[in-house]
GROMACS .gro file of C-alpha atoms in nm:
model
  359
    1MET     CA    1 -14.291 -16.815   5.568
    2THR     CA    2 -13.931 -16.806   5.447
    3SER     CA    3 -13.787 -16.618   5.153
    4LEU     CA    4 -13.848 -16.926   4.939
    5GLY     CA    5 -14.224 -16.941   4.998
    6ALA     CA    6 -14.385 -17.259   5.127
    7PRO     CA    7 -14.196 -17.563   4.995
    8ARG     CA    8 -14.311 -17.911   5.090
    9ARG     CA    9 -13.995 -18.118   5.039
   10PHE     CA   10 -13.634 -18.048   5.131
   11LEU     CA   11 -13.344 -18.242   4.982
   12TYR     CA   12 -12.969 -18.224   5.043
   13ALA     CA   13 -12.694 -18.325   4.801
   14GLU     CA   14 -12.319 -18.329   4.851
   15SER     CA   15 -12.038 -18.433   4.619
   16ALA     CA   16 -11.700 -18.564   4.728
   17ALA     CA   17 -11.588 -18.563   4.363
   18THR     CA   18 -11.364 -18.274   4.259
   19ASP     CA   19 -11.411 -18.317   3.882
   20PRO     CA   20 -11.575 -17.992   3.762
   21TYR     CA   21 -11.753 -18.157   3.470
   22PHE     CA   22 -11.911 -18.419   3.696
   23ASN     CA   23 -12.019 -18.163   3.957
   24LEU     CA   24 -12.170 -17.931   3.696
   25ALA     CA   25 -12.347 -18.232   3.543
   26LEU     CA   26 -12.493 -18.332   3.880
   27GLU     CA   27 -12.618 -17.979   3.930
   28LYS     CA   28 -12.784 -17.986   3.586
   29CYS     CA   29 -12.953 -18.320   3.662
   30LEU     CA   30 -13.086 -18.181   3.992
   31PHE     CA   31 -13.212 -17.871   3.812
   32ASP     CA   32 -13.376 -18.072   3.533
   33SER     CA   33 -13.557 -18.305   3.776
   34ALA     CA   34 -13.674 -18.054   4.040
   35ALA     CA   35 -14.033 -18.129   4.139
   36ASP     CA   36 -14.288 -17.864   4.235
   37GLY     CA   37 -14.271 -17.757   4.600
   38THR     CA   38 -13.914 -17.884   4.642
   39VAL     CA   39 -13.600 -17.710   4.765
   40ILE     CA   40 -13.266 -17.879   4.688
   41PHE     CA   41 -12.945 -17.770   4.861
   42TYR     CA   42 -12.623 -17.895   4.700
   43LEU     CA   43 -12.261 -17.848   4.818
   44TRP     CA   44 -11.960 -17.929   4.600
   45GLN     CA   45 -11.593 -17.851   4.534
   46ASN     CA   46 -11.371 -17.845   4.226
   47GLU     CA   47 -10.996 -17.890   4.210
   48LYS     CA   48 -10.804 -17.613   4.028
   49THR     CA   49 -11.073 -17.499   3.787
   50VAL     CA   50 -11.167 -17.175   3.617
   51VAL     CA   51 -11.542 -17.178   3.555
   52CYS     CA   52 -11.667 -16.921   3.305
   53GLY     CA   53 -12.018 -16.790   3.253
   54ARG     CA   54 -12.226 -16.913   2.963
   55ASN     CA   55 -12.166 -16.607   2.744
   56GLN     CA   56 -11.798 -16.553   2.815
   57ASN     CA   57 -11.499 -16.605   2.588
   58VAL     CA   58 -11.303 -16.858   2.795
   59CYS     CA   59 -10.968 -16.770   2.637
   60GLY     CA   60 -11.034 -16.404   2.716
   61GLU     CA   61 -11.115 -16.472   3.082
   62CYS     CA   62 -10.869 -16.748   3.168
   63ARG     CA   63 -10.496 -16.789   3.116
   64VAL     CA   64 -10.551 -17.141   2.989
   65ARG     CA   65 -10.184 -17.230   2.947
   66ALA     CA   66 -10.103 -17.122   3.305
   67LEU     CA   67 -10.403 -17.315   3.435
   68GLU     CA   68 -10.310 -17.634   3.250
   69ALA     CA   69  -9.948 -17.600   3.371
   70ILE     CA   70 -10.066 -17.654   3.730
   71GLY     CA   71 -10.295 -17.942   3.633
   72GLY     CA   72 -10.608 -17.728   3.622
   73ARG     CA   73 -10.903 -17.728   3.382
   74ALA     CA   74 -11.131 -17.472   3.224
   75ALA     CA   75 -11.507 -17.520   3.236
   76ARG     CA   76 -11.823 -17.339   3.132
   77ARG     CA   77 -12.145 -17.333   3.335
   78LEU     CA   78 -12.503 -17.284   3.218
   79SER     CA   79 -12.560 -16.955   3.399
   80GLY     CA   80 -12.432 -16.610   3.314
   81GLY     CA   81 -12.194 -16.398   3.518
   82GLY     CA   82 -11.817 -16.382   3.537
   83ALA     CA   83 -11.528 -16.625   3.558
   84VAL     CA   84 -11.435 -16.771   3.898
   85PHE     CA   85 -11.145 -16.981   4.025
   86HIS     CA   86 -11.214 -17.293   4.230
   87ASP     CA   87 -10.971 -17.495   4.438
   88LEU     CA   88 -11.023 -17.710   4.745
   89GLY     CA   89 -11.017 -17.400   4.963
   90ASN     CA   90 -11.346 -17.296   4.801
   91LEU     CA   91 -11.693 -17.435   4.870
   92ASN     CA   92 -11.962 -17.411   4.602
   93PHE     CA   93 -12.329 -17.393   4.694
   94THR     CA   94 -12.639 -17.448   4.483
   95PHE     CA   95 -13.002 -17.384   4.575
   96ILE     CA   96 -13.270 -17.518   4.341
   97THR     CA   97 -13.643 -17.484   4.385
   98ARG     CA   98 -13.956 -17.506   4.180
   99HIS     CA   99 -14.258 -17.296   4.269
  100THR     CA  100 -14.527 -17.136   4.063
  101GLY     CA  101 -14.782 -16.866   4.135
  102ALA     CA  102 -14.766 -16.695   4.475
  103TYR     CA  103 -14.462 -16.892   4.589
  104ALA     CA  104 -14.239 -16.829   4.288
  105ALA     CA  105 -13.889 -16.749   4.414
  106ALA     CA  106 -13.663 -16.466   4.304
  107ALA     CA  107 -13.357 -16.646   4.171
  108SER     CA  108 -13.117 -16.370   4.276
  109ASP     CA  109 -13.231 -16.402   4.642
  110LEU     CA  110 -13.252 -16.780   4.658
  111GLY     CA  111 -13.073 -16.916   4.967
  112ASP     CA  112 -12.985 -16.575   5.114
  113ALA     CA  113 -13.141 -16.653   5.451
  114VAL     CA  114 -12.960 -16.987   5.481
  115ILE     CA  115 -12.618 -16.841   5.400
  116ALA     CA  116 -12.671 -16.542   5.629
  117ARG     CA  117 -12.775 -16.770   5.918
  118ALA     CA  118 -12.469 -16.993   5.873
  119LEU     CA  119 -12.230 -16.696   5.860
  120ARG     CA  120 -12.385 -16.540   6.170
  121ALA     CA  121 -12.340 -16.869   6.355
  122LEU     CA  122 -11.969 -16.850   6.268
  123GLY     CA  123 -11.944 -16.488   6.382
  124ILE     CA  124 -11.897 -16.350   6.029
  125SER     CA  125 -12.058 -16.023   5.921
  126ALA     CA  126 -12.151 -16.003   5.556
  127ALA     CA  127 -12.346 -15.782   5.319
  128LYS     CA  128 -12.471 -15.820   4.964
  129THR     CA  129 -12.280 -15.595   4.728
  130GLY     CA  130 -12.227 -15.539   4.359
  131ARG     CA  131 -12.445 -15.739   4.123
  132ASN     CA  132 -12.462 -16.056   4.332
  133ASP     CA  133 -12.163 -16.075   4.566
  134LEU     CA  134 -12.121 -16.121   4.940
  135ALA     CA  135 -11.856 -15.910   5.106
  136ALA     CA  136 -11.693 -15.841   5.441
  137PRO     CA  137 -11.759 -15.505   5.613
  138ASP     CA  138 -11.446 -15.362   5.447
  139GLY     CA  139 -11.590 -15.436   5.101
  140ARG     CA  140 -11.369 -15.733   5.007
  141LYS     CA  141 -11.578 -16.011   4.853
  142PHE     CA  142 -11.569 -16.377   4.950
  143SER     CA  143 -11.865 -16.498   4.746
  144GLY     CA  144 -12.003 -16.446   4.398
  145SER     CA  145 -12.314 -16.607   4.254
  146ALA     CA  146 -12.521 -16.645   3.940
  147PHE     CA  147 -12.861 -16.791   3.860
  148LEU     CA  148 -13.071 -16.993   3.617
  149LYS     CA  149 -13.445 -16.983   3.570
  150ARG     CA  150 -13.692 -17.174   3.360
  151ALA     CA  151 -14.041 -17.085   3.240
  152ASP     CA  152 -14.202 -17.365   3.443
  153GLY     CA  153 -14.094 -17.209   3.776
  154VAL     CA  154 -13.760 -17.385   3.834
  155VAL     CA  155 -13.491 -17.148   3.959
  156CYS     CA  156 -13.132 -17.212   4.060
  157ARG     CA  157 -12.880 -16.993   4.235
  158HIS     CA  158 -12.523 -17.111   4.269
  159GLY     CA  159 -12.208 -16.949   4.392
  160THR     CA  160 -11.874 -16.965   4.566
  161LEU     CA  161 -11.768 -16.930   4.927
  162MET     CA  162 -11.394 -16.865   4.961
  163VAL     CA  163 -11.269 -17.035   5.277
  164ASP     CA  164 -10.895 -17.069   5.216
  165VAL     CA  165 -10.843 -17.019   4.841
  166ASP     CA  166 -10.490 -16.979   4.706
  167THR     CA  167 -10.529 -16.619   4.590
  168ALA     CA  168 -10.186 -16.617   4.423
  169VAL     CA  169 -10.298 -16.896   4.189
  170LEU     CA  170 -10.635 -16.724   4.145
  171GLU     CA  171 -10.462 -16.410   4.019
  172ALA     CA  172 -10.223 -16.611   3.801
  173VAL     CA  173 -10.495 -16.794   3.608
  174LEU     CA  174 -10.773 -16.534   3.577
  175GLU     CA  175 -10.748 -16.279   3.297
  176VAL     CA  176 -10.925 -16.000   3.481
  177ASP     CA  177 -11.065 -15.702   3.293
  178ARG     CA  178 -10.855 -15.403   3.406
  179GLU     CA  179 -11.147 -15.169   3.339
  180LYS     CA  180 -11.359 -15.375   3.577
  181LEU     CA  181 -11.095 -15.350   3.849
  182ARG     CA  182 -11.066 -14.973   3.798
  183SER     CA  183 -11.443 -14.941   3.834
  184LYS     CA  184 -11.409 -15.113   4.175
  185GLY     CA  185 -11.124 -14.882   4.277
  186VAL     CA  186 -10.875 -15.166   4.334
  187ALA     CA  187 -10.538 -15.249   4.183
  188SER     CA  188 -10.567 -15.627   4.154
  189VAL     CA  189 -10.809 -15.913   4.197
  190ARG     CA  190 -10.621 -16.027   4.510
  191SER     CA  191 -10.685 -15.693   4.681
  192ARG     CA  192 -11.056 -15.723   4.602
  193VAL     CA  193 -11.119 -16.062   4.768
  194VAL     CA  194 -11.083 -16.213   5.115
  195ASN     CA  195 -11.094 -16.567   5.251
  196LEU     CA  196 -11.346 -16.649   5.522
  197ALA     CA  197 -11.064 -16.808   5.722
  198ALA     CA  198 -10.917 -16.457   5.755
  199LEU     CA  199 -11.246 -16.338   5.903
  200CYS     CA  200 -11.297 -16.647   6.118
  201PRO     CA  201 -10.954 -16.790   6.208
  202GLY     CA  202 -10.942 -17.168   6.203
  203LEU     CA  203 -11.248 -17.204   5.979
  204THR     CA  204 -11.236 -17.510   5.753
  205VAL     CA  205 -11.446 -17.612   5.455
  206SER     CA  206 -11.583 -17.902   5.661
  207ALA     CA  207 -11.694 -17.666   5.940
  208LEU     CA  208 -11.860 -17.434   5.688
  209LYS     CA  209 -12.046 -17.729   5.534
  210SER     CA  210 -12.177 -17.825   5.878
  211ALA     CA  211 -12.287 -17.467   5.949
  212LEU     CA  212 -12.465 -17.439   5.616
  213LYS     CA  213 -12.645 -17.771   5.655
  214ALA     CA  214 -12.755 -17.676   6.008
  215ALA     CA  215 -12.874 -17.338   5.883
  216PHE     CA  216 -13.072 -17.503   5.603
  217CYS     CA  217 -13.251 -17.726   5.854
  218ALA     CA  218 -13.309 -17.440   6.099
  219GLU     CA  219 -13.443 -17.206   5.833
  220TYR     CA  220 -13.717 -17.454   5.743
  221ALA     CA  221 -13.764 -17.618   6.083
  222ILE     CA  222 -13.680 -17.955   5.933
  223SER     CA  223 -13.735 -18.235   6.184
  224GLY     CA  224 -13.595 -18.587   6.147
  225GLU     CA  225 -13.349 -18.697   5.882
  226LEU     CA  226 -13.290 -18.474   5.580
  227PRO     CA  227 -13.319 -18.683   5.259
  228THR     CA  228 -12.967 -18.696   5.121
  229LEU     CA  229 -12.787 -18.776   4.797
  230LEU     CA  230 -12.412 -18.833   4.814
  231ALA     CA  231 -12.166 -18.855   4.527
  232ALA     CA  232 -11.842 -19.034   4.615
  233ALA     CA  233 -11.501 -18.919   4.492
  234ASP     CA  234 -11.527 -19.164   4.201
  235GLY     CA  235 -11.871 -19.033   4.102
  236THR     CA  236 -12.070 -19.322   4.249
  237ILE     CA  237 -12.417 -19.207   4.356
  238ALA     CA  238 -12.597 -19.311   4.674
  239ALA     CA  239 -12.937 -19.165   4.764
  240ASP     CA  240 -13.204 -19.214   5.028
  241ALA     CA  241 -13.530 -19.369   4.913
  242ALA     CA  242 -13.692 -19.033   4.993
  243TRP     CA  243 -13.527 -18.886   4.685
  244GLN     CA  244 -13.771 -19.093   4.478
  245ARG     CA  245 -13.527 -19.119   4.190
  246ASP     CA  246 -13.374 -19.429   4.030
  247THR     CA  247 -13.001 -19.389   4.098
  248GLN     CA  248 -12.909 -19.605   3.798
  249ALA     CA  249 -13.108 -19.377   3.568
  250LEU     CA  250 -12.952 -19.075   3.739
  251SER     CA  251 -12.604 -19.219   3.680
  252ARG     CA  252 -12.681 -19.259   3.308
  253ASP     CA  253 -12.806 -18.901   3.288
  254LEU     CA  254 -12.496 -18.784   3.475
  255ALA     CA  255 -12.261 -18.959   3.233
  256ALA     CA  256 -12.430 -18.794   2.935
  257ALA     CA  257 -12.433 -18.451   3.099
  258ARG     CA  258 -12.068 -18.480   3.206
  259ALA     CA  259 -11.967 -18.556   2.848
  260GLU     CA  260 -12.142 -18.237   2.737
  261PHE     CA  261 -11.969 -18.019   2.998
  262ALA     CA  262 -11.629 -18.172   2.917
  263ASP     CA  263 -11.669 -18.120   2.541
  264GLU     CA  264 -11.417 -17.861   2.421
  265ARG     CA  265 -11.674 -17.728   2.176
  266TRP     CA  266 -11.892 -17.631   2.475
  267ILE     CA  267 -11.599 -17.496   2.678
  268PHE     CA  268 -11.418 -17.294   2.413
  269GLY     CA  269 -11.695 -17.237   2.159
  270LYS     CA  270 -11.668 -17.178   1.790
  271ASN     CA  271 -11.424 -16.918   1.666
  272ALA     CA  272 -11.446 -16.713   1.348
  273ASP     CA  273 -11.242 -16.434   1.195
  274PHE     CA  274 -11.454 -16.140   1.307
  275THR     CA  275 -11.457 -15.822   1.101
  276HIS     CA  276 -11.631 -15.602   1.360
  277VAL     CA  277 -11.557 -15.605   1.735
  278ILE     CA  278 -11.682 -15.351   1.988
  279SER     CA  279 -11.672 -15.364   2.368
  280ARG     CA  280 -11.824 -15.165   2.651
  281ARG     CA  281 -11.878 -15.204   3.024
  282PHE     CA  282 -12.218 -15.122   3.173
  283ASP     CA  283 -12.351 -15.128   3.529
  284TRP     CA  284 -12.494 -15.475   3.462
  285GLY     CA  285 -12.170 -15.619   3.317
  286GLY     CA  286 -11.932 -15.604   3.024
  287LEU     CA  287 -12.026 -15.691   2.667
  288THR     CA  288 -11.815 -15.752   2.357
  289VAL     CA  289 -11.999 -15.788   2.026
  290ASN     CA  290 -11.802 -15.993   1.771
  291LEU     CA  291 -11.945 -15.997   1.418
  292ARG     CA  292 -11.829 -16.129   1.083
  293VAL     CA  293 -11.995 -15.936   0.804
  294GLU     CA  294 -11.986 -16.043   0.440
  295HIS     CA  295 -12.170 -15.859   0.161
  296ALA     CA  296 -12.358 -15.649   0.421
  297VAL     CA  297 -12.494 -15.958   0.601
  298ILE     CA  298 -12.382 -16.097   0.939
  299THR     CA  299 -12.250 -16.451   0.886
  300HIS     CA  300 -12.113 -16.521   1.236
  301ALA     CA  301 -12.179 -16.363   1.575
  302ARG     CA  302 -12.044 -16.412   1.925
  303LEU     CA  303 -12.150 -16.207   2.226
  304ASP     CA  304 -11.900 -16.229   2.512
  305SER     CA  305 -12.033 -16.108   2.847
  306ASP     CA  306 -12.021 -16.158   3.222
  307ALA     CA  307 -12.381 -16.038   3.254
  308LEU     CA  308 -12.604 -16.240   3.482
  309GLU     CA  309 -12.891 -16.221   3.229
  310ALA     CA  310 -12.751 -16.499   3.010
  311ASP     CA  311 -13.064 -16.604   2.820
  312PHE     CA  312 -13.120 -16.274   2.641
  313LEU     CA  313 -12.764 -16.254   2.507
  314SER     CA  314 -12.761 -16.621   2.405
  315ALA     CA  315 -13.089 -16.577   2.218
  316LEU     CA  316 -12.962 -16.264   2.041
  317GLU     CA  317 -12.638 -16.440   1.945
  318GLN     CA  318 -12.842 -16.712   1.775
  319LEU     CA  319 -13.059 -16.460   1.588
  320LEU     CA  320 -12.783 -16.237   1.445
  321PRO     CA  321 -12.635 -16.467   1.173
  322GLY     CA  322 -12.821 -16.400   0.849
  323THR     CA  323 -12.927 -16.052   0.961
  324PRO     CA  324 -12.865 -15.759   0.723
  325TYR     CA  325 -12.597 -15.535   0.865
  326ARG     CA  326 -12.807 -15.225   0.920
  327CYS     CA  327 -12.940 -15.050   1.226
  328SER     CA  328 -13.309 -15.134   1.195
  329ALA     CA  329 -13.241 -15.505   1.138
  330LEU     CA  330 -13.004 -15.530   1.438
  331GLU     CA  331 -13.251 -15.354   1.666
  332ALA     CA  332 -13.534 -15.576   1.544
  333GLN     CA  333 -13.336 -15.888   1.638
  334ALA     CA  334 -13.264 -15.742   1.982
  335ASP     CA  335 -13.637 -15.681   2.027
  336ARG     CA  336 -13.714 -16.041   1.922
  337ALA     CA  337 -13.466 -16.177   2.175
  338ALA     CA  338 -13.607 -15.948   2.445
  339ALA     CA  339 -13.963 -16.060   2.371
  340ALA     CA  340 -13.858 -16.421   2.426
  341CYS     CA  341 -13.646 -16.368   2.739
  342ALA     CA  342 -13.777 -16.049   2.906
  343PRO     CA  343 -13.447 -15.896   3.021
  344ALA     CA  344 -13.433 -15.573   3.220
  345ALA     CA  345 -13.528 -15.279   2.998
  346GLU     CA  346 -13.193 -15.112   3.075
  347ILE     CA  347 -13.000 -15.411   2.940
  348CYS     CA  348 -13.199 -15.428   2.618
  349ALA     CA  349 -13.156 -15.053   2.559
  350ASP     CA  350 -12.781 -15.068   2.623
  351VAL     CA  351 -12.735 -15.366   2.391
  352LYS     CA  352 -12.928 -15.196   2.112
  353ARG     CA  353 -12.713 -14.886   2.154
  354LEU     CA  354 -12.395 -15.092   2.135
  355LEU     CA  355 -12.520 -15.268   1.821
  356ARG     CA  356 -12.586 -14.931   1.662
  357ASP     CA  357 -12.233 -14.823   1.754
  358ALA     CA  358 -12.093 -15.136   1.584
  359LEU     CA  359 -12.220 -15.010   1.245
   0.00000   0.00000   0.00000
């Protein structure tokens, strides 16, 4: 039995498109349609993109003007976690599965065995570090990941694999939290990361794709052809009959989802003139609470965070408007959000403490 339990169907998807909104939309469609007992492995690349976590303030994480000056775009994904820079020297991976009961997968571990097998085949040593990173033996990271999960057993883990990323551009377009860097004991984001091509000279994105696909098949002893879905550079979809999905219907769903990811209201969010702002960094991530309070009632709220537990903070953000601005009411809303999303107890306690401090 593998780390993902006992799946019955294995599917592979790859996108030649480099449009971040299309690739995020395809991932969402795969996530939404995952059948029970299925594992989907998806590889994709974006051209010059900063992708922020669901609860982040994009303008606070990305130097948008510098990014747009080089023809880049900002995007927001559905999962939590921090901002990442993508260019064609980076390969993005996504693992999606749906299992219930005894075979339910831990989202944070999804795909670990496949990635580890592929890296070993390339002669690369790696270890999990931080909240959800992969790093070289010297501690420099080359991969970060985040996850999504749904009550019906669907889980998704997606992340980056830096092969030959332009780290000068990465540093120029990311607005990195200096406190976060100090907590890692490094002076700059460039000193904290490493490309896989530096660890395995001559490595290309194409070679890494091949190693990952081979590792996926080896991990599950897949015999015969692996059912495959391919997206061309122009977004045209082609899929094997084994995918059991109408490609025309999928294309319609993709178009609608892409429009949502490209919508500036989704990317940049709604802004308000906040009267109360408080920030703190915890072991699980940073959090900034932005509140507008009028006549002792919260009228607007925005919680900016790179925490991986995105659902709890999103739920709390929705509950805060209309809440009386007093300690008991704020804590009660945090408890309501926690009851719905079941975050780690440490996170809930820290958030409640920060809300108290905002009074």
